[in-house]
């Protein structure tokens, strides 16, 4: 059993922001798997239970994501190495994604909260690139801003690929998903194939 946690902020005003890209990916996976989210007040999260994975969207706001994730790992008895954090990443350009088996927070406060609450860095991640803010725009303002209209086609393709990557993790494991989805040219090849 896996726990897939889409990090982000609750509420419709945040749904389409850059910081909620991981949340959107896990919500889309739930649609694909025909799973329904239900609020679990004790876990402070929206939970969708499947046969192979529990999907989680924290209702704690980004900086306290660890509270919801840690509660769910305890409730479902899922070890940290079977928790996939799906989140936005400033250090990857928009259109890139990267799966890693472990590591530090990279300055991402939601990830830092999860690492602190679970007491380990041995937690897999699916990082979805959002790129760095343009000159003159602060990181908080940038991550809480929506994507520009011209970026949306790339965002949609990344969301599709992230769902495919999560399904690969479920079917064939993390190493296989890493080998398939950690290529720099992945989105470019997808675009060419769609022509």
PDB file of C-alpha atoms in Angstrom:
ATOM      1  CA  UNK A   1       0.000   0.000   0.000  1.00  0.00           C
ATOM      2  CA  UNK A   2       1.154   3.500  -0.878  1.00  0.00           C
ATOM      3  CA  UNK A   3       0.187   6.902   0.452  1.00  0.00           C
ATOM      4  CA  UNK A   4       0.237   9.572  -2.265  1.00  0.00           C
ATOM      5  CA  UNK A   5       0.132  13.054  -0.712  1.00  0.00           C
ATOM      6  CA  UNK A   6      -0.534  16.027  -2.976  1.00  0.00           C
ATOM      7  CA  UNK A   7       0.866  19.058  -1.184  1.00  0.00           C
ATOM      8  CA  UNK A   8      -0.916  22.386  -1.436  1.00  0.00           C
ATOM      9  CA  UNK A   9      -3.286  24.761   0.275  1.00  0.00           C
ATOM     10  CA  UNK A  10      -7.000  23.996   0.748  1.00  0.00           C
ATOM     11  CA  UNK A  11      -9.679  26.212  -0.735  1.00  0.00           C
ATOM     12  CA  UNK A  12     -10.743  27.145  -4.264  1.00  0.00           C
ATOM     13  CA  UNK A  13      -8.734  30.366  -4.178  1.00  0.00           C
ATOM     14  CA  UNK A  14      -5.508  28.307  -4.078  1.00  0.00           C
ATOM     15  CA  UNK A  15      -6.388  25.434  -6.401  1.00  0.00           C
ATOM     16  CA  UNK A  16      -4.870  26.865  -9.589  1.00  0.00           C
ATOM     17  CA  UNK A  17      -1.778  28.420  -7.975  1.00  0.00           C
ATOM     18  CA  UNK A  18       1.735  27.165  -8.669  1.00  0.00           C
ATOM     19  CA  UNK A  19       2.052  25.918  -5.091  1.00  0.00           C
ATOM     20  CA  UNK A  20      -0.901  23.559  -5.631  1.00  0.00           C
ATOM     21  CA  UNK A  21       0.466  21.691  -8.634  1.00  0.00           C
ATOM     22  CA  UNK A  22       1.056  18.563  -6.511  1.00  0.00           C
ATOM     23  CA  UNK A  23      -2.467  18.799  -5.085  1.00  0.00           C
ATOM     24  CA  UNK A  24      -3.899  19.026  -8.625  1.00  0.00           C
ATOM     25  CA  UNK A  25      -1.878  15.978  -9.735  1.00  0.00           C
ATOM     26  CA  UNK A  26      -3.172  13.762  -6.926  1.00  0.00           C
ATOM     27  CA  UNK A  27      -6.730  15.058  -7.437  1.00  0.00           C
ATOM     28  CA  UNK A  28      -6.433  14.113 -11.114  1.00  0.00           C
ATOM     29  CA  UNK A  29      -5.137  10.642 -10.191  1.00  0.00           C
ATOM     30  CA  UNK A  30      -8.236  10.159  -8.010  1.00  0.00           C
ATOM     31  CA  UNK A  31     -10.425  10.998 -11.012  1.00  0.00           C
ATOM     32  CA  UNK A  32      -8.533   8.514 -13.197  1.00  0.00           C
ATOM     33  CA  UNK A  33      -8.850   5.777 -10.570  1.00  0.00           C
ATOM     34  CA  UNK A  34     -12.529   6.702  -9.989  1.00  0.00           C
ATOM     35  CA  UNK A  35     -11.877   7.369  -6.291  1.00  0.00           C
ATOM     36  CA  UNK A  36     -13.813   9.908  -4.244  1.00  0.00           C
ATOM     37  CA  UNK A  37     -12.257  12.193  -1.645  1.00  0.00           C
ATOM     38  CA  UNK A  38     -13.958  12.450   1.722  1.00  0.00           C
ATOM     39  CA  UNK A  39     -13.001  14.804   4.515  1.00  0.00           C
ATOM     40  CA  UNK A  40     -11.441  13.113   7.523  1.00  0.00           C
ATOM     41  CA  UNK A  41     -11.516  15.696  10.345  1.00  0.00           C
ATOM     42  CA  UNK A  42      -9.270  13.674  12.655  1.00  0.00           C
ATOM     43  CA  UNK A  43      -6.541  13.486   9.976  1.00  0.00           C
ATOM     44  CA  UNK A  44      -7.178  17.074   8.824  1.00  0.00           C
ATOM     45  CA  UNK A  45      -7.197  15.880   5.227  1.00  0.00           C
ATOM     46  CA  UNK A  46      -9.252  14.821   2.266  1.00  0.00           C
ATOM     47  CA  UNK A  47      -8.780  11.059   1.845  1.00  0.00           C
ATOM     48  CA  UNK A  48      -9.552   8.753  -1.088  1.00  0.00           C
ATOM     49  CA  UNK A  49      -9.000   5.066  -0.409  1.00  0.00           C
ATOM     50  CA  UNK A  50      -8.037   2.698  -3.228  1.00  0.00           C
ATOM     51  CA  UNK A  51      -6.888  -0.916  -3.359  1.00  0.00           C
ATOM     52  CA  UNK A  52      -3.234  -0.007  -3.973  1.00  0.00           C
ATOM     53  CA  UNK A  53      -2.972   3.479  -2.551  1.00  0.00           C
ATOM     54  CA  UNK A  54      -4.490   5.991  -0.183  1.00  0.00           C
ATOM     55  CA  UNK A  55      -4.614   9.471  -1.723  1.00  0.00           C
ATOM     56  CA  UNK A  56      -4.316  12.434   0.618  1.00  0.00           C
ATOM     57  CA  UNK A  57      -4.837  16.172   0.224  1.00  0.00           C
ATOM     58  CA  UNK A  58      -3.920  17.986   3.463  1.00  0.00           C
ATOM     59  CA  UNK A  59      -6.349  20.553   4.880  1.00  0.00           C
ATOM     60  CA  UNK A  60      -3.650  21.960   7.167  1.00  0.00           C
ATOM     61  CA  UNK A  61      -2.195  24.521   4.733  1.00  0.00           C
ATOM     62  CA  UNK A  62       1.167  23.925   3.106  1.00  0.00           C
ATOM     63  CA  UNK A  63       3.504  24.756   5.990  1.00  0.00           C
ATOM     64  CA  UNK A  64       1.791  22.222   8.284  1.00  0.00           C
ATOM     65  CA  UNK A  65       1.482  19.407   5.716  1.00  0.00           C
ATOM     66  CA  UNK A  66       3.428  17.042   7.964  1.00  0.00           C
ATOM     67  CA  UNK A  67       0.606  16.913  10.476  1.00  0.00           C
ATOM     68  CA  UNK A  68      -1.848  15.394   7.975  1.00  0.00           C
ATOM     69  CA  UNK A  69       0.733  13.114   6.331  1.00  0.00           C
ATOM     70  CA  UNK A  70       2.066  11.790   9.644  1.00  0.00           C
ATOM     71  CA  UNK A  71      -1.463  11.174  10.922  1.00  0.00           C
ATOM     72  CA  UNK A  72      -2.325   9.196   7.796  1.00  0.00           C
ATOM     73  CA  UNK A  73       0.855   7.083   7.894  1.00  0.00           C
ATOM     74  CA  UNK A  74       0.022   6.117  11.462  1.00  0.00           C
ATOM     75  CA  UNK A  75      -3.661   5.506  10.753  1.00  0.00           C
ATOM     76  CA  UNK A  76      -3.015   3.340   7.675  1.00  0.00           C
ATOM     77  CA  UNK A  77       0.267   1.869   8.974  1.00  0.00           C
ATOM     78  CA  UNK A  78       2.212   2.956   5.903  1.00  0.00           C
ATOM     79  CA  UNK A  79       6.020   3.236   6.283  1.00  0.00           C
ATOM     80  CA  UNK A  80       7.784   6.447   5.131  1.00  0.00           C
ATOM     81  CA  UNK A  81       9.383   4.725   2.130  1.00  0.00           C
ATOM     82  CA  UNK A  82       5.856   4.040   0.799  1.00  0.00           C
ATOM     83  CA  UNK A  83       4.805   7.698   1.075  1.00  0.00           C
ATOM     84  CA  UNK A  84       5.029   9.676  -2.168  1.00  0.00           C
ATOM     85  CA  UNK A  85       5.035  13.446  -1.745  1.00  0.00           C
ATOM     86  CA  UNK A  86       3.814  15.150  -4.903  1.00  0.00           C
ATOM     87  CA  UNK A  87       4.781  18.824  -4.889  1.00  0.00           C
ATOM     88  CA  UNK A  88       5.856  21.887  -6.829  1.00  0.00           C
ATOM     89  CA  UNK A  89       9.580  22.564  -7.214  1.00  0.00           C
ATOM     90  CA  UNK A  90      11.223  25.945  -7.861  1.00  0.00           C
ATOM     91  CA  UNK A  91      14.511  24.386  -8.979  1.00  0.00           C
ATOM     92  CA  UNK A  92      12.961  22.564 -11.943  1.00  0.00           C
ATOM     93  CA  UNK A  93      11.672  24.526 -14.925  1.00  0.00           C
ATOM     94  CA  UNK A  94       8.011  24.319 -15.821  1.00  0.00           C
ATOM     95  CA  UNK A  95       7.575  21.203 -17.943  1.00  0.00           C
ATOM     96  CA  UNK A  96      10.067  19.103 -15.994  1.00  0.00           C
ATOM     97  CA  UNK A  97       9.321  16.536 -13.346  1.00  0.00           C
ATOM     98  CA  UNK A  98      11.614  14.364 -11.300  1.00  0.00           C
ATOM     99  CA  UNK A  99      11.075  11.335  -9.085  1.00  0.00           C
ATOM    100  CA  UNK A 100      13.548  10.845  -6.243  1.00  0.00           C
ATOM    101  CA  UNK A 101      13.600   8.164  -3.523  1.00  0.00           C
ATOM    102  CA  UNK A 102      14.779  10.460  -0.697  1.00  0.00           C
ATOM    103  CA  UNK A 103      16.392  13.788   0.130  1.00  0.00           C
ATOM    104  CA  UNK A 104      16.093  17.092   1.961  1.00  0.00           C
ATOM    105  CA  UNK A 105      13.350  19.676   1.629  1.00  0.00           C
ATOM    106  CA  UNK A 106      15.163  21.925  -0.862  1.00  0.00           C
ATOM    107  CA  UNK A 107      13.631  24.884   0.987  1.00  0.00           C
ATOM    108  CA  UNK A 108      10.050  23.679   0.377  1.00  0.00           C
ATOM    109  CA  UNK A 109       8.215  24.303   3.645  1.00  0.00           C
ATOM    110  CA  UNK A 110       5.535  21.695   3.029  1.00  0.00           C
ATOM    111  CA  UNK A 111       8.161  19.021   2.429  1.00  0.00           C
ATOM    112  CA  UNK A 112      10.163  20.250   5.433  1.00  0.00           C
ATOM    113  CA  UNK A 113       7.068  19.846   7.613  1.00  0.00           C
ATOM    114  CA  UNK A 114       6.595  16.237   6.459  1.00  0.00           C
ATOM    115  CA  UNK A 115      10.274  15.348   6.993  1.00  0.00           C
ATOM    116  CA  UNK A 116      10.181  16.837  10.493  1.00  0.00           C
ATOM    117  CA  UNK A 117       6.982  15.040  11.492  1.00  0.00           C
ATOM    118  CA  UNK A 118       8.088  11.667  10.101  1.00  0.00           C
ATOM    119  CA  UNK A 119      11.668  12.084  11.366  1.00  0.00           C
ATOM    120  CA  UNK A 120      13.327  10.869   8.168  1.00  0.00           C
ATOM    121  CA  UNK A 121      14.426  11.989   4.701  1.00  0.00           C
ATOM    122  CA  UNK A 122      13.766   8.489   3.296  1.00  0.00           C
ATOM    123  CA  UNK A 123      10.546   9.646   1.672  1.00  0.00           C
ATOM    124  CA  UNK A 124      10.028   9.419  -2.112  1.00  0.00           C
ATOM    125  CA  UNK A 125       8.999  12.561  -4.010  1.00  0.00           C
ATOM    126  CA  UNK A 126       7.448  13.437  -7.332  1.00  0.00           C
ATOM    127  CA  UNK A 127       8.711  16.955  -7.975  1.00  0.00           C
ATOM    128  CA  UNK A 128       6.826  19.066 -10.509  1.00  0.00           C
ATOM    129  CA  UNK A 129       8.785  22.027 -11.836  1.00  0.00           C
ATOM    130  CA  UNK A 130       7.350  25.532 -11.646  1.00  0.00           C
ATOM    131  CA  UNK A 131      10.603  27.431 -12.292  1.00  0.00           C
ATOM    132  CA  UNK A 132      11.979  30.450 -10.468  1.00  0.00           C
ATOM    133  CA  UNK A 133      10.105  33.750 -10.143  1.00  0.00           C
ATOM    134  CA  UNK A 134      10.935  36.569 -12.557  1.00  0.00           C
ATOM    135  CA  UNK A 135      13.067  39.420 -11.261  1.00  0.00           C
ATOM    136  CA  UNK A 136      11.211  41.650  -8.822  1.00  0.00           C
ATOM    137  CA  UNK A 137       8.663  39.006  -7.717  1.00  0.00           C
ATOM    138  CA  UNK A 138       9.084  37.388  -4.300  1.00  0.00           C
ATOM    139  CA  UNK A 139       8.963  33.607  -3.930  1.00  0.00           C
ATOM    140  CA  UNK A 140       5.800  33.707  -1.733  1.00  0.00           C
ATOM    141  CA  UNK A 141       3.988  35.907  -4.259  1.00  0.00           C
ATOM    142  CA  UNK A 142       5.161  33.723  -7.126  1.00  0.00           C
ATOM    143  CA  UNK A 143       4.131  30.346  -5.690  1.00  0.00           C
ATOM    144  CA  UNK A 144       0.716  31.711  -4.687  1.00  0.00           C
ATOM    145  CA  UNK A 145       0.057  33.120  -8.160  1.00  0.00           C
ATOM    146  CA  UNK A 146      -1.806  31.238 -10.903  1.00  0.00           C
ATOM    147  CA  UNK A 147      -0.087  30.007 -14.029  1.00  0.00           C
ATOM    148  CA  UNK A 148      -0.204  32.384 -16.984  1.00  0.00           C
ATOM    149  CA  UNK A 149      -2.632  31.400 -19.767  1.00  0.00           C
ATOM    150  CA  UNK A 150       0.234  30.575 -22.135  1.00  0.00           C
ATOM    151  CA  UNK A 151       1.676  28.174 -19.524  1.00  0.00           C
ATOM    152  CA  UNK A 152      -1.529  26.165 -19.093  1.00  0.00           C
ATOM    153  CA  UNK A 153      -0.944  23.734 -22.030  1.00  0.00           C
ATOM    154  CA  UNK A 154       2.398  22.751 -20.472  1.00  0.00           C
ATOM    155  CA  UNK A 155       0.777  22.459 -17.032  1.00  0.00           C
ATOM    156  CA  UNK A 156      -1.920  20.149 -18.422  1.00  0.00           C
ATOM    157  CA  UNK A 157       0.679  17.908 -20.065  1.00  0.00           C
ATOM    158  CA  UNK A 158       2.750  17.758 -16.871  1.00  0.00           C
ATOM    159  CA  UNK A 159      -0.357  16.790 -14.909  1.00  0.00           C
ATOM    160  CA  UNK A 160      -1.091  13.993 -17.407  1.00  0.00           C
ATOM    161  CA  UNK A 161       2.488  12.731 -17.173  1.00  0.00           C
ATOM    162  CA  UNK A 162       2.490  12.924 -13.373  1.00  0.00           C
ATOM    163  CA  UNK A 163      -0.621  10.726 -13.242  1.00  0.00           C
ATOM    164  CA  UNK A 164       1.050   8.250 -15.604  1.00  0.00           C
ATOM    165  CA  UNK A 165       4.144   8.283 -13.375  1.00  0.00           C
ATOM    166  CA  UNK A 166       2.079   7.589 -10.247  1.00  0.00           C
ATOM    167  CA  UNK A 167       0.296   4.727 -11.973  1.00  0.00           C
ATOM    168  CA  UNK A 168       3.693   3.308 -12.978  1.00  0.00           C
ATOM    169  CA  UNK A 169       4.853   3.520  -9.349  1.00  0.00           C
ATOM    170  CA  UNK A 170       1.796   1.507  -8.326  1.00  0.00           C
ATOM    171  CA  UNK A 171       2.181  -1.127 -11.069  1.00  0.00           C
ATOM    172  CA  UNK A 172       5.934  -1.423 -11.538  1.00  0.00           C
ATOM    173  CA  UNK A 173       7.622   0.350  -8.643  1.00  0.00           C
ATOM    174  CA  UNK A 174       9.636   3.494  -8.024  1.00  0.00           C
ATOM    175  CA  UNK A 175      12.833   2.563  -9.954  1.00  0.00           C
ATOM    176  CA  UNK A 176      10.862   1.847 -13.141  1.00  0.00           C
ATOM    177  CA  UNK A 177       8.990   5.133 -12.842  1.00  0.00           C
ATOM    178  CA  UNK A 178      12.281   6.981 -12.298  1.00  0.00           C
ATOM    179  CA  UNK A 179      13.788   5.431 -15.438  1.00  0.00           C
ATOM    180  CA  UNK A 180      10.748   6.389 -17.530  1.00  0.00           C
ATOM    181  CA  UNK A 181       9.912   9.847 -16.221  1.00  0.00           C
ATOM    182  CA  UNK A 182      13.172  11.476 -15.128  1.00  0.00           C
ATOM    183  CA  UNK A 183      14.277  12.294 -18.698  1.00  0.00           C
ATOM    184  CA  UNK A 184      14.835  15.948 -19.599  1.00  0.00           C
ATOM    185  CA  UNK A 185      13.353  15.432 -23.061  1.00  0.00           C
ATOM    186  CA  UNK A 186      10.150  13.793 -21.845  1.00  0.00           C
ATOM    187  CA  UNK A 187       7.790  16.716 -22.447  1.00  0.00           C
ATOM    188  CA  UNK A 188       9.452  17.576 -25.756  1.00  0.00           C
ATOM    189  CA  UNK A 189       8.941  14.005 -26.997  1.00  0.00           C
ATOM    190  CA  UNK A 190       5.326  14.110 -25.845  1.00  0.00           C
ATOM    191  CA  UNK A 191       4.767  17.323 -27.781  1.00  0.00           C
ATOM    192  CA  UNK A 192       6.321  15.881 -30.928  1.00  0.00           C
ATOM    193  CA  UNK A 193       4.275  12.706 -30.598  1.00  0.00           C
ATOM    194  CA  UNK A 194       1.093  14.764 -30.391  1.00  0.00           C
ATOM    195  CA  UNK A 195       1.739  16.520 -33.713  1.00  0.00           C
TER     196      UNK A 195
END
